[in-house]
XYZ file of C-alpha atoms in Angstrom:
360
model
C 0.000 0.000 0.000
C 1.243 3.471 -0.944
C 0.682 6.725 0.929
C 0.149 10.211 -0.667
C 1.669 12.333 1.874
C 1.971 16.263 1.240
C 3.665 18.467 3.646
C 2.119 20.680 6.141
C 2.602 23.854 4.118
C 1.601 22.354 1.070
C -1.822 21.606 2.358
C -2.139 25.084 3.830
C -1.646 26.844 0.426
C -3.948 24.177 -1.148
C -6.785 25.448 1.296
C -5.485 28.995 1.773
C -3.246 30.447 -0.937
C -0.755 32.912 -1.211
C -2.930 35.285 -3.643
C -3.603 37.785 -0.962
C -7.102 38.670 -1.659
C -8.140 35.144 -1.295
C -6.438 34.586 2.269
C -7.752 37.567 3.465
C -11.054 35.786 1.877
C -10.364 32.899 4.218
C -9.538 35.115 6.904
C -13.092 36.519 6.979
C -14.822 33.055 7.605
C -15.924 32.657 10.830
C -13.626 30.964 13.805
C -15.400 27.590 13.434
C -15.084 27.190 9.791
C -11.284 27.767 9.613
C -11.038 25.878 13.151
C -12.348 22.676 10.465
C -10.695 23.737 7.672
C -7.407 24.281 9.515
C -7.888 20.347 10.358
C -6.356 19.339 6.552
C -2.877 20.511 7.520
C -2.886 18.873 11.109
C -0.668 16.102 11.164
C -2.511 14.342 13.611
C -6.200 14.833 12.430
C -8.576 12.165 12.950
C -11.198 13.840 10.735
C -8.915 14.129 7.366
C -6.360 11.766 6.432
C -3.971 11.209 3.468
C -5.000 9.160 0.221
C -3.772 5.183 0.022
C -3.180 3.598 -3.212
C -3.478 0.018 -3.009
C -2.777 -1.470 -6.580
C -1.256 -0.124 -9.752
C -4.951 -0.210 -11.213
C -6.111 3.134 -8.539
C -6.966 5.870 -10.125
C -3.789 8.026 -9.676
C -1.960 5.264 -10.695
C -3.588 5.460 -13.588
C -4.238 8.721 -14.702
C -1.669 11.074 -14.249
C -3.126 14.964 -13.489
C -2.063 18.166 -12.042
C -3.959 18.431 -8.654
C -6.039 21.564 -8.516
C -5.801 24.003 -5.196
C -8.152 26.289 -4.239
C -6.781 29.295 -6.059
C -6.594 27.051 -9.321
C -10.646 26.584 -9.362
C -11.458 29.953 -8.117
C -9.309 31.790 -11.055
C -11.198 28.809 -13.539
C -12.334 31.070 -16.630
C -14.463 27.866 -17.842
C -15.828 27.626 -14.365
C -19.756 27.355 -13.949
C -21.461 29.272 -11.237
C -25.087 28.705 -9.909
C -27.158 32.205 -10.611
C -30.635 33.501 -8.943
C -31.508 32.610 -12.402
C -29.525 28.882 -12.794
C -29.699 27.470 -9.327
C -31.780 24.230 -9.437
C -29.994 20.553 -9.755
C -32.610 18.523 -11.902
C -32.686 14.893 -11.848
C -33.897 12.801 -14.278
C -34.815 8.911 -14.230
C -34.306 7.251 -17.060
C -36.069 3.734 -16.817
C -37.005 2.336 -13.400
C -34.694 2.281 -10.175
C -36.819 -0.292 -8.154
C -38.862 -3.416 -8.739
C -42.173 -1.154 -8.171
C -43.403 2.097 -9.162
C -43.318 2.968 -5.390
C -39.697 1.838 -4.710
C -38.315 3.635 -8.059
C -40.196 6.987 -6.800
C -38.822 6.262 -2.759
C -35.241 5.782 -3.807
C -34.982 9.105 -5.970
C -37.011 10.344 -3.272
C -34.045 9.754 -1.214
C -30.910 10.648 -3.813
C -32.983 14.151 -4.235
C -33.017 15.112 -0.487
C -29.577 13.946 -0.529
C -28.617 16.507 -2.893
C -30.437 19.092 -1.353
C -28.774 18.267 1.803
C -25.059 18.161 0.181
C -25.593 20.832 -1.879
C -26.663 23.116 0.319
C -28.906 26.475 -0.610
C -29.442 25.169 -3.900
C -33.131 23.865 -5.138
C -33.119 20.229 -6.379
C -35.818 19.356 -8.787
C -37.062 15.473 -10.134
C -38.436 15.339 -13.627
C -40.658 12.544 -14.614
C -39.058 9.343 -15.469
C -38.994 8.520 -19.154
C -38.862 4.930 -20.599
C -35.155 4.291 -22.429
C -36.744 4.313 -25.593
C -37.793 7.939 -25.147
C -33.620 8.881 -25.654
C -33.386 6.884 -28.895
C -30.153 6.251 -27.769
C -28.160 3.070 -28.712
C -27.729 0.058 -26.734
C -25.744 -3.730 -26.689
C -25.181 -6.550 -24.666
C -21.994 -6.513 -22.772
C -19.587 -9.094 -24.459
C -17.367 -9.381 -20.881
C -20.478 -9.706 -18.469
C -23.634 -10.531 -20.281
C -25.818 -7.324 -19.159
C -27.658 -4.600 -21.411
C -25.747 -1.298 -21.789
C -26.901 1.935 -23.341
C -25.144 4.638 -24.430
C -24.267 7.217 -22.517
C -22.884 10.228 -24.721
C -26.378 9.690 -26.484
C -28.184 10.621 -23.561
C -26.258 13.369 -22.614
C -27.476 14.729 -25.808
C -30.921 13.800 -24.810
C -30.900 15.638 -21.367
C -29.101 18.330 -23.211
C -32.587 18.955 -25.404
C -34.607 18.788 -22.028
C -32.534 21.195 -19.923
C -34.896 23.574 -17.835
C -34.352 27.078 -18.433
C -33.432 27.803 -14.363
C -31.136 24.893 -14.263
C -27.839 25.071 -13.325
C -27.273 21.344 -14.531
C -29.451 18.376 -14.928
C -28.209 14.756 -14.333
C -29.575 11.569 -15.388
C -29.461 8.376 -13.335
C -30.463 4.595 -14.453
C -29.681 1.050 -12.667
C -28.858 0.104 -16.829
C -25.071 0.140 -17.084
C -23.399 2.675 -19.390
C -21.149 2.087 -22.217
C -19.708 5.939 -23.875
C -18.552 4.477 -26.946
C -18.211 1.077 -28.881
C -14.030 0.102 -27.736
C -15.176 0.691 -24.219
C -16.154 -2.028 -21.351
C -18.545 0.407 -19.767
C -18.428 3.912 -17.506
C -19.703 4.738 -14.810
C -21.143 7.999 -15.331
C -20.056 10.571 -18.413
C -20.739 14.716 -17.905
C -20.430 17.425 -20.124
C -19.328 20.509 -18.287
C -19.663 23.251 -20.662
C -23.232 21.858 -20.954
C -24.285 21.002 -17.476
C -25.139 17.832 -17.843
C -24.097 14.129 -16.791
C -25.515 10.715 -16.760
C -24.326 8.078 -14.134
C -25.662 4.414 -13.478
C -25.519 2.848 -10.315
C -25.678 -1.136 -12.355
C -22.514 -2.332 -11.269
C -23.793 -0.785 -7.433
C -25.366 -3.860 -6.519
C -23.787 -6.759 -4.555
C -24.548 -9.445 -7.420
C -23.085 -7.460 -10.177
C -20.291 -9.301 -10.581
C -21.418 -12.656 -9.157
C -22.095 -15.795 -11.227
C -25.457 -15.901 -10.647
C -26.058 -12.468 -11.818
C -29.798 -12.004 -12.898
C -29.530 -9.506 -15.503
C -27.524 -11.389 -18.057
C -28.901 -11.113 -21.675
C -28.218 -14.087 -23.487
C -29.111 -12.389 -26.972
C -30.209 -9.132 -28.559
C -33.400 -9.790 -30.635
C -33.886 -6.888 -31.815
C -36.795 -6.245 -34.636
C -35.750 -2.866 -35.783
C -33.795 0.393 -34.437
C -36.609 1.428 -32.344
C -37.498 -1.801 -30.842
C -36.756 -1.421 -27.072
C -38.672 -4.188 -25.943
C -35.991 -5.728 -24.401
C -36.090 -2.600 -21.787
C -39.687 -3.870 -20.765
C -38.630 -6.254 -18.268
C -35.186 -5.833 -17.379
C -33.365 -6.718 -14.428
C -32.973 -3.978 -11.188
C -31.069 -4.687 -8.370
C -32.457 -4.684 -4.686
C -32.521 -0.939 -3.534
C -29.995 -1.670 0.027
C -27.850 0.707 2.346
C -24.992 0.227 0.465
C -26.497 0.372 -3.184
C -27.738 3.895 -1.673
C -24.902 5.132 -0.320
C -22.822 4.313 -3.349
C -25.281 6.377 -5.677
C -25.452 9.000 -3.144
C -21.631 8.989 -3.666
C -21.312 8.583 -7.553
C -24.260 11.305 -7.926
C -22.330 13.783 -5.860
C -18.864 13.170 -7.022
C -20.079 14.052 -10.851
C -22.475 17.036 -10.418
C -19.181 17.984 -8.307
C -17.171 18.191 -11.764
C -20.107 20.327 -13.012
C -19.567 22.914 -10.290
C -15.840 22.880 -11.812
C -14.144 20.382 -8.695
C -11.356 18.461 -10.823
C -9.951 14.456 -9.032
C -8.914 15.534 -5.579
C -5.255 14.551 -4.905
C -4.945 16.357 -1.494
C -6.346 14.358 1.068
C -9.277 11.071 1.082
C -12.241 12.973 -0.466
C -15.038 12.396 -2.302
C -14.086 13.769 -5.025
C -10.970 11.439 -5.559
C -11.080 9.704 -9.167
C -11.536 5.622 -8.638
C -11.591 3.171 -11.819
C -13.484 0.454 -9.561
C -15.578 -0.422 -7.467
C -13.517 -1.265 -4.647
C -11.172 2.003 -5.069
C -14.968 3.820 -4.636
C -15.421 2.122 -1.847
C -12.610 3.044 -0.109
C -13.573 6.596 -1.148
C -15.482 9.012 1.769
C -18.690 10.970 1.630
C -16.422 13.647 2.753
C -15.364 16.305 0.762
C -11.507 17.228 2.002
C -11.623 20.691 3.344
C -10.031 22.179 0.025
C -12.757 20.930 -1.808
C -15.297 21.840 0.644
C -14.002 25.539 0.614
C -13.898 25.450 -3.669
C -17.843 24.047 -2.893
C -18.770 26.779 -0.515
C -17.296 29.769 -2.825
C -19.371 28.182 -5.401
C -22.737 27.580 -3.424
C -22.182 30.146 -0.256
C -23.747 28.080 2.289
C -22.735 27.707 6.394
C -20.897 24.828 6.747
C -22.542 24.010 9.905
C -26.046 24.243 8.853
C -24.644 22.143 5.748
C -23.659 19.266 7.902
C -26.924 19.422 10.024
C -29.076 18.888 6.937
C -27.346 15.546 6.077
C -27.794 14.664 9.665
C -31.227 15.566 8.959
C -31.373 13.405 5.890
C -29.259 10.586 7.583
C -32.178 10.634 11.057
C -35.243 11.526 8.846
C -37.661 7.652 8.864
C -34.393 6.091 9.707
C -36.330 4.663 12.497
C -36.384 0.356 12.619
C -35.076 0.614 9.046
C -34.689 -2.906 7.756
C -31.258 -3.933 5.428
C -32.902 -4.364 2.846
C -36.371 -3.721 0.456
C -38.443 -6.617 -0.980
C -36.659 -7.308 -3.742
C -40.387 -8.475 -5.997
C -42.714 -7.108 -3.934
C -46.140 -6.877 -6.047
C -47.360 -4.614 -3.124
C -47.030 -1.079 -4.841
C -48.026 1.023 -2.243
C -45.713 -0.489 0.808
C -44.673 1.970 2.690
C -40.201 2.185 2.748
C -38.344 3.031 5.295
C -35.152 4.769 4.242
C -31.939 2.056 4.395
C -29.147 4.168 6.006
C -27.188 1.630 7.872
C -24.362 2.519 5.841
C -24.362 6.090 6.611
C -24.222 5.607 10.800
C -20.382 5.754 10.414
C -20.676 8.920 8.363
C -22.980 10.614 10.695
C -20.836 10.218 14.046
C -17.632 11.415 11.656
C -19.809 14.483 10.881
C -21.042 14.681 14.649
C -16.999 15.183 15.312
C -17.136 17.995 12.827
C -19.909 20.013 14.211
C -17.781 19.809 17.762
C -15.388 21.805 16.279
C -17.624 24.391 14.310
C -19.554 24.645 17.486
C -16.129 25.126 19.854
């Protein structure tokens, strides 16, 4: 296992810089917000430790980039701002994300208050779902692992046409996997920055994915014409648990993240570290690394503290006797689901540590 270790100082111009108008920026926040902040160049922080590469196949490994500090993405010229007028994140099914009509609306449900929790101030907004034959995108069958793929820089054209006029971005998200062009495996999400908008699919999310008895192989395409999605009608969707949730909550994040202009964090573990699989996503936090939580807050202007009380807020709300996981073919559409945040209980007493020191 290899560490990324940078030194003290290099941290501290990361978060702070040297361009004096934006220390004296940083100077201006209030004592409990640089009190955090100040926690990425503590040696001995328990809140904000270094990055660990564990193969040759990580992401920095990899794919080789300049890291960006905090004075890099304010000075961005191509950097995208919310407005009064832009300021809504809209989300857009495409296809079903549960096994019912009530689950798929729940677990959206969920990812939306999320957002609105994460990104904090702004106005998150659901479209209705559309069928996958409403993109007239392409699709396949995955030669490697069997399962249906469509394709994703298709789509982004798609959500490009349906853009609100107040949006700042709009995202799509599907449980089909994601292939962005014919010599690839799959992705796991694509975004067009300049455009605002992204599609991500949290297929490979679920814990049979990659297991022999995987339900959502295809054996073959019979397809009648061009616009024959029938194959769409009945395909497979994994069992909405904790951790399928959690890891969408993280993929969704980490890519309308790049839209607000955040580039692969190489500072410190962060959310917004690149990963090329799952495991290396895993191992990724919920956390953004106080440089990229300051290049957030510049872009969003919201209090820290009340930022980390709404995903308390989102972590508590009908968390109450919450089983693992939901029926997985229930026929009863109008069960009422509890919210499955096992996965998040870590994540909440790491942000109950951070409000201690806000609150000092």
């Amino acid at each position: 296992m290899q560490t990324v270790q940078h030194s003290e100082q290099t941290l501290k111009t990361a978060l702070i810089s040297k361009n004096p108008a934006l220390a004296s920026q940083y100077e201006k926040l209030d004592a409990g917000q640089r009190r955090l902040m100040n926690e990425a160049f503590r040696p001995d922080s328990d809140l904000f430790g270094p990055i660990t590469l564990h193969s040759q196949s990580d992401w920095i490994n990899s794919h080789p980039e300049a890291p960006q500090d905090f004075e890099e993405f304010f000075s961005d010229p191509y950097r995208k701002t919310p407005s009064p007028a832009k300021c809504s994140i809209y989300i857009q099914c495409i296809g079903s994300l549960g096994n019912t009509r009530s689950i798929s609306e729940e677990y959206v449900r969920w990812l939306k208050g999320y957002c609105e929790a994460f990104f904090y101030g702004l106005r998150v907004k659901l479209l209705e779902p559309v069928p996958v034959s409403a993109t007239r995108c392409s699709f396949r069958i995955n030669d490697n692992t069997q399962n249906l793929q469509i394709h994703a820089g298709q789509i982004l054209k798609f959500l490009k046409k349906r853009k609100p006029e107040d949006a700042f971005c709009i995202v799509g998200i599907t449980v089909i996997d994601l292939y962005p062009r014919d010599s690839w495996n799959f992705v796991f999400g694509q975004a067009s920055l300049t455009d605002g908008v992204g599609i991500f699919s949290f297929a490979r999310y679920g814990s049979d994915f990659y297991s022999s008895h995987y339900e959502g192989k295809v054996k073959k395409l019979q397809k009648k014409s061009s616009s024959d999605y029938s194959v769409f009608d009945n395909y497979y969707i994994p069992e909405v648990t904790s951790v399928l949730l959690l890891r969408s909550c993280k993929t969704l994040t980490h890519e309308i993240g790049h839209i607000f202009g955040l580039r692969h964090c190489q500072w410190l573990a962060c959310l917004m570290q690149g990963s090329n699989h799952l495991e290396e996503a895993d191992r990724r936090p919920l956390n953004l690394c106080p440089i990229c939580l300051r290049k957030l807050q510049s872009a969003v202007g919201f209090s820290i503290e009340e930022r980390y009380k709404a995903l308390v807020r989102w972590i508590d709300d009908e968390s109450t006797d919450t089983p693992g996981v939901t029926p997985k073919h229930s026929c009863e559409d109008n069960v009422n689901l509890p919210k499955p945040v096992e996965a998040f209980k870590e994540w909440k007493e790491w942000i109950t540590k951070c409000l201690a020191i806000l609150q000092k």
